[in-house]
Amino acid sequence: MSMILTVTLNTALDLTHHVPQLVPHASHRVTSVTERPGGKGLNVARVLAALGHQTVVTGFVGGATGAVVRDLLVSESPTDALIPIAGNTRRTLAVVDASTGDTTQFNEPGPAVTPAEWQTFLSSYGELLGGARAVALCGSLPPGIHVGAYADLVRRARAAGVPVLLDTSGEPLRRGVAARPDVIKPNADELARLTGSRDASTASADARRKGARAVVASLGPDGLLATTDEGRWQAAPPAPVRGNPTGAGDSAVAGLLCGLVTGLSWPDRLALAVALSAATVAAPAAGEFDRATYESLLPRVEVTSPASGSAPR
Ligand SMILES: O=P(O)(O)OC[C@H]1O[C@](O)(CO)[C@@H](O)[C@H]1O
């Protein structure tokens, strides 16, 4: 089997509530609710599967909430290789305020994972790498998992010759970068925390010095800034897309992986990632994208090279 593997150590049941207006201290009537399998790697996998890629998800899942996550995954195409644990999978809550379009996110910490459960995961991960064309390591670490876990998983992927993309934050990102992943995809805050610089160009160059082979910084409505061995590019949608941005970064990761395994040039990979990301803003929940928005945006994503001012696509 040749597939794309995504790792979500802290899976979640993602709840999205829509309210007419979010007011602190007030009671709210929820006008619509969605419930989806979540955690960043599951969102990435659902987008990849919708694009027709064979995709396998691993990580931890447990308890009553974990059972719901697994049930919901059955109707999606990723193959479930999640490792069962004794603890109960967490929930996340996104509250979308219809009056402003803004989203407020609440993420529970997740269940404690035991050393024995981690060891079970590691042996399964090693086997899955044998059939993987690329692997994405995504999201926060649940309690009980050591802060160097992603660094360990990056090293194992590299030893197996599998390209590895790391999308996390804080100390797990700092340690993971030192293990030399092929790509990292921090947002502006994560990149600033990693490097101490708020200038995305300076910070990206610094993150490469620290060990990342390529840095793709997600800059919200300004799109993506990629700093790679082959050059630097910025890619952005032709106009801002309004909606719920939860999961937009996950869809960008899906686009980058899809471009990597199909051998696209960096400018084309970035165009794909930006179109998917913007089409996710237009969709109701993370891990989904509006196909019409995606198809209409893809040929119109603007990719420029800060060095030359433009880049051929
Ligand atoms: O692992 P965390 O960093 O807490 O992120 C998880 C959350 O992020 C999202 O993936 C959006 O990117 C949500 O679906 C939610 O599950």
Coordinates of C-alpha atoms and ligand atoms in Angstrom, one line a residue:
M1 CA 0.0 0.0 0.0
S2 CA 1.2 3.5 -0.8
M3 CA -0.6 6.1 1.3
I4 CA -0.2 9.4 3.1
L5 CA -0.1 9.0 6.9
T6 CA -1.4 11.6 9.3
V7 CA -0.6 11.5 13.0
T8 CA -3.0 13.1 15.5
L9 CA -1.8 12.3 19.0
N10 CA -4.6 14.5 20.5
T11 CA -7.7 13.6 18.5
A12 CA -11.0 15.4 19.3
L13 CA -14.6 15.6 18.7
D14 CA -15.0 19.0 17.1
L15 CA -18.2 20.8 17.9
T16 CA -19.2 24.0 16.1
H17 CA -22.0 26.2 17.5
H18 CA -23.4 29.1 15.4
V19 CA -24.9 31.9 17.5
P20 CA -26.5 35.2 16.2
Q21 CA -24.1 37.2 18.4
L22 CA -21.5 36.1 21.0
V23 CA -21.8 38.2 24.2
P24 CA -19.7 37.5 27.3
H25 CA -21.8 36.8 30.4
A26 CA -24.9 36.2 28.3
S27 CA -26.9 33.0 27.6
H28 CA -27.0 32.1 23.9
R29 CA -29.5 30.2 21.7
V30 CA -27.5 28.0 19.3
T31 CA -28.9 28.2 15.8
S32 CA -26.9 25.3 14.3
V33 CA -24.5 22.6 15.5
T34 CA -22.0 20.5 13.6
E35 CA -20.1 17.5 15.1
R36 CA -17.0 16.2 13.3
P37 CA -14.0 13.9 13.9
G38 CA -11.2 16.4 14.6
G39 CA -7.8 17.2 15.8
K40 CA -5.5 18.6 13.1
G41 CA -4.3 15.4 11.5
L42 CA -7.8 14.0 11.1
N43 CA -8.9 17.2 9.3
V44 CA -5.8 17.0 7.0
A45 CA -6.7 13.4 6.3
R46 CA -10.3 14.1 5.5
V47 CA -9.3 16.8 3.0
L48 CA -6.7 14.5 1.4
A49 CA -9.3 11.7 1.1
A50 CA -11.8 14.0 -0.5
L51 CA -9.1 14.8 -3.1
G52 CA -8.8 11.1 -3.8
H53 CA -5.6 10.2 -1.9
Q54 CA -5.3 7.0 0.0
T55 CA -4.9 8.2 3.6
V56 CA -4.4 6.5 6.9
V57 CA -4.9 8.2 10.3
T58 CA -3.1 7.2 13.5
G59 CA -2.9 8.7 17.0
F60 CA -4.9 8.0 20.1
V61 CA -8.6 7.6 20.6
G62 CA -10.6 6.4 23.7
G63 CA -13.7 6.4 25.8
A64 CA -17.2 7.4 24.8
T65 CA -16.1 10.5 22.9
G66 CA -13.5 8.4 21.1
A67 CA -16.2 6.0 20.0
V68 CA -18.2 8.9 18.5
V69 CA -15.0 10.1 16.7
R70 CA -14.4 6.6 15.3
D71 CA -18.1 6.2 14.2
L72 CA -18.0 9.5 12.4
L73 CA -14.8 8.6 10.7
V74 CA -16.4 5.5 9.1
S75 CA -18.4 7.7 6.8
E76 CA -15.2 9.5 5.7
S77 CA -12.6 7.8 3.5
P78 CA -9.4 7.9 5.7
T79 CA -8.4 4.4 6.9
D80 CA -8.6 4.3 10.8
A81 CA -5.4 3.0 12.3
L82 CA -5.9 4.9 15.6
I83 CA -4.6 3.3 18.8
P84 CA -7.2 2.7 21.5
I85 CA -6.5 4.2 25.0
A86 CA -8.2 4.0 28.4
G87 CA -8.8 7.8 28.6
N88 CA -11.7 9.7 27.1
T89 CA -10.9 11.6 23.8
R90 CA -11.4 15.4 24.3
R91 CA -13.9 17.8 22.7
T92 CA -13.2 21.1 21.1
L93 CA -15.8 23.9 20.7
A94 CA -15.8 26.6 18.0
V95 CA -18.4 29.3 18.5
V96 CA -19.2 31.2 15.3
D97 CA -20.7 34.7 15.8
A98 CA -23.0 35.4 12.9
S99 CA -23.0 39.2 13.5
T100 CA -19.2 39.5 13.0
G101 CA -18.3 36.2 11.3
D102 CA -15.6 35.8 14.0
T103 CA -14.9 32.3 15.5
T104 CA -13.9 31.7 19.2
Q105 CA -12.2 28.4 19.8
F106 CA -12.1 26.3 23.1
N107 CA -9.8 23.2 23.1
E108 CA -9.8 20.8 26.0
P109 CA -6.4 19.4 27.0
G110 CA -7.1 15.8 26.1
P111 CA -6.8 12.5 28.0
A112 CA -3.6 11.2 29.7
V113 CA -1.7 8.7 27.6
T114 CA 0.2 6.0 29.5
P115 CA 3.8 4.9 28.7
A116 CA 2.5 1.5 27.5
E117 CA 0.0 3.2 25.1
W118 CA 2.8 5.3 23.7
Q119 CA 4.9 2.2 23.1
T120 CA 2.0 0.5 21.3
F121 CA 1.7 3.6 19.1
L122 CA 5.4 3.6 18.3
S123 CA 5.4 0.1 17.0
S124 CA 2.3 0.7 14.9
Y125 CA 3.8 4.0 13.6
G126 CA 7.0 2.1 12.5
E127 CA 4.9 -0.4 10.6
L128 CA 2.7 2.3 9.0
L129 CA 5.8 4.3 7.8
G130 CA 6.8 1.2 5.7
G131 CA 3.8 2.0 3.4
A132 CA 3.8 5.8 3.6
R133 CA 4.8 8.2 0.8
A134 CA 4.7 11.1 3.3
V135 CA 3.7 11.7 6.9
A136 CA 2.2 14.7 8.7
L137 CA 2.6 15.1 12.5
C138 CA -0.2 17.5 13.6
G139 CA -1.5 19.3 16.7
S140 CA -1.0 19.5 20.4
L141 CA 0.4 16.7 22.6
P142 CA -2.0 15.1 25.1
P143 CA -1.0 14.9 28.8
G144 CA 1.5 12.1 29.4
I145 CA 3.3 12.4 26.1
H146 CA 6.8 13.8 26.5
V147 CA 7.6 17.1 24.9
G148 CA 10.2 15.6 22.6
A149 CA 7.7 13.2 21.1
Y150 CA 7.5 14.9 17.7
A151 CA 11.3 15.1 17.5
D152 CA 11.3 11.3 18.0
L153 CA 8.6 10.8 15.3
V154 CA 10.5 13.1 12.9
R155 CA 13.7 11.1 13.4
R156 CA 11.9 7.8 12.8
A157 CA 10.3 9.1 9.6
R158 CA 13.6 10.3 8.3
A159 CA 15.3 7.0 9.2
A160 CA 12.5 5.3 7.2
G161 CA 13.1 7.7 4.2
V162 CA 9.6 9.1 4.5
P163 CA 9.2 12.9 3.9
V164 CA 7.8 14.5 7.1
L165 CA 5.7 17.6 7.7
L166 CA 5.4 19.0 11.3
D167 CA 2.5 21.2 12.3
T168 CA 2.6 22.0 16.0
S169 CA 3.5 24.8 18.3
G170 CA 5.6 25.8 21.4
E171 CA 8.3 23.5 22.8
P172 CA 7.2 20.4 20.8
L173 CA 7.7 22.5 17.7
R174 CA 11.1 23.8 18.9
R175 CA 12.3 20.3 19.6
G176 CA 10.8 18.9 16.5
V177 CA 12.5 21.4 14.3
A178 CA 15.9 20.4 15.7
A179 CA 15.2 16.9 14.4
R180 CA 15.2 18.3 10.9
P181 CA 11.7 17.8 9.4
D182 CA 11.2 18.4 5.7
V183 CA 8.5 21.0 6.1
I184 CA 7.0 23.0 9.0
K185 CA 3.8 25.0 8.7
P186 CA 3.7 27.5 11.6
N187 CA 1.3 30.4 11.8
A188 CA 2.7 33.9 12.5
D189 CA 2.4 33.5 16.3
E190 CA 4.0 30.0 16.3
L191 CA 6.8 31.2 14.1
A192 CA 7.4 34.3 16.3
R193 CA 7.5 32.1 19.4
L194 CA 10.0 29.7 17.8
T195 CA 12.4 32.3 16.6
G196 CA 11.7 35.5 18.6
S197 CA 11.1 37.5 15.4
R198 CA 7.7 38.8 14.2
D199 CA 9.0 39.4 10.7
A200 CA 7.9 36.3 8.8
S201 CA 10.8 36.4 6.3
T202 CA 13.5 36.8 9.0
A203 CA 11.8 34.2 11.2
S204 CA 11.4 31.7 8.4
A205 CA 15.1 32.0 7.6
D206 CA 15.9 31.5 11.3
A207 CA 13.6 28.4 11.5
R208 CA 15.5 26.9 8.6
R209 CA 18.8 27.5 10.4
K210 CA 17.4 25.7 13.4
G211 CA 16.7 22.6 11.3
A212 CA 13.5 22.8 9.2
R213 CA 14.3 22.1 5.5
A214 CA 11.4 24.2 4.3
V215 CA 9.2 26.7 6.2
V216 CA 5.6 27.5 5.1
A217 CA 4.3 30.2 7.3
S218 CA 0.5 30.7 7.3
L219 CA -0.3 34.4 7.4
G220 CA -4.1 34.4 7.6
P221 CA -5.7 36.4 4.8
D222 CA -2.2 37.2 3.4
G223 CA -1.8 33.5 2.5
L224 CA 1.4 31.4 2.7
L225 CA 5.0 32.4 2.7
A226 CA 7.3 29.5 1.7
T227 CA 11.1 29.6 2.3
T228 CA 12.7 26.5 0.8
D229 CA 16.0 25.2 -0.7
E230 CA 14.6 26.1 -4.1
G231 CA 13.5 29.7 -3.4
R232 CA 11.0 31.9 -1.6
W233 CA 7.3 32.4 -2.6
Q234 CA 4.3 34.1 -1.2
A235 CA 0.9 32.8 -2.3
A236 CA -2.5 34.5 -1.5
P237 CA -6.1 34.2 -2.7
P238 CA -7.1 37.0 -5.2
A239 CA -9.6 38.3 -2.6
P240 CA -10.3 37.5 1.1
V241 CA -12.9 34.7 1.6
R242 CA -15.3 35.2 4.5
G243 CA -16.4 32.4 6.8
N244 CA -15.1 30.1 9.6
P245 CA -11.3 29.9 9.5
T246 CA -11.1 26.9 11.8
G247 CA -9.2 24.1 10.0
A248 CA -7.9 26.4 7.2
G249 CA -4.3 25.6 8.2
D250 CA -5.1 21.9 8.2
S251 CA -6.3 22.2 4.6
A252 CA -3.1 24.1 3.7
V253 CA -1.2 21.1 5.1
A254 CA -3.3 18.7 3.0
G255 CA -2.5 20.8 -0.1
L256 CA 1.2 20.8 0.7
L257 CA 1.3 17.0 1.1
C258 CA -0.8 16.5 -2.0
G259 CA 1.6 18.6 -4.0
L260 CA 4.6 16.8 -2.4
V261 CA 3.5 13.3 -3.3
T262 CA 2.4 14.3 -6.8
G263 CA 5.7 16.1 -7.6
L264 CA 4.3 19.6 -8.1
S265 CA 6.6 22.6 -8.2
W266 CA 6.7 24.8 -5.0
P267 CA 4.5 27.5 -6.7
D268 CA 1.9 25.0 -7.7
R269 CA 1.9 23.3 -4.3
L270 CA 1.4 26.7 -2.6
A271 CA -1.5 27.5 -5.0
L272 CA -3.1 24.3 -4.1
A273 CA -2.6 24.8 -0.4
V274 CA -4.0 28.4 -0.6
A275 CA -7.1 27.4 -2.7
L276 CA -7.9 24.5 -0.3
S277 CA -7.3 26.7 2.8
A278 CA -9.6 29.5 1.5
A279 CA -12.2 26.9 0.4
T280 CA -12.2 25.6 4.0
V281 CA -13.1 29.1 5.3
A282 CA -16.1 28.9 3.0
A283 CA -17.2 25.5 4.4
P284 CA -19.1 25.0 7.7
A285 CA -16.5 23.0 9.6
A286 CA -12.8 22.1 9.8
G287 CA -11.7 19.2 7.6
E288 CA -14.2 20.2 4.8
F289 CA -13.9 22.5 1.9
D290 CA -16.3 24.1 -0.5
R291 CA -15.4 22.4 -3.8
A292 CA -16.8 25.2 -6.1
T293 CA -14.7 27.8 -4.2
Y294 CA -11.7 25.6 -4.4
E295 CA -12.0 25.0 -8.2
S296 CA -12.7 28.7 -8.9
L297 CA -9.8 29.9 -6.8
L298 CA -7.1 27.4 -7.8
P299 CA -6.2 29.0 -11.2
R300 CA -6.4 32.5 -9.6
V301 CA -4.1 32.2 -6.6
E302 CA -1.4 34.8 -6.9
V303 CA 2.1 33.4 -6.3
T304 CA 4.9 35.9 -6.2
S305 CA 8.6 35.5 -5.5
P306 CA 9.8 38.2 -3.1
A307 CA 13.2 38.0 -4.7
S308 CA 12.1 38.6 -8.3
G309 CA 8.6 40.0 -7.8
S310 CA 6.9 37.1 -9.7
A311 CA 7.0 33.4 -10.3
P312 CA 6.0 31.3 -13.2
R313 CA 3.3 28.7 -12.5
Ligands
LIG1 O1 -4.4 19.9 18.8 P1 -4.8 21.4 18.9 O2 -3.6 22.3 18.7 O3 -5.5 21.6 20.2 O4 -5.8 21.7 17.8 C1 -7.0 21.0 17.6 C2 -8.0 21.8 17.0 O5 -7.6 22.5 15.9 C3 -8.4 22.2 14.8 O6 -7.9 21.2 14.0 C4 -8.4 23.4 13.8 O7 -7.1 23.4 13.2 C5 -9.7 21.8 15.3 O8 -10.3 20.9 14.5 C6 -9.4 21.2 16.7 O9 -9.5 19.9 16.8

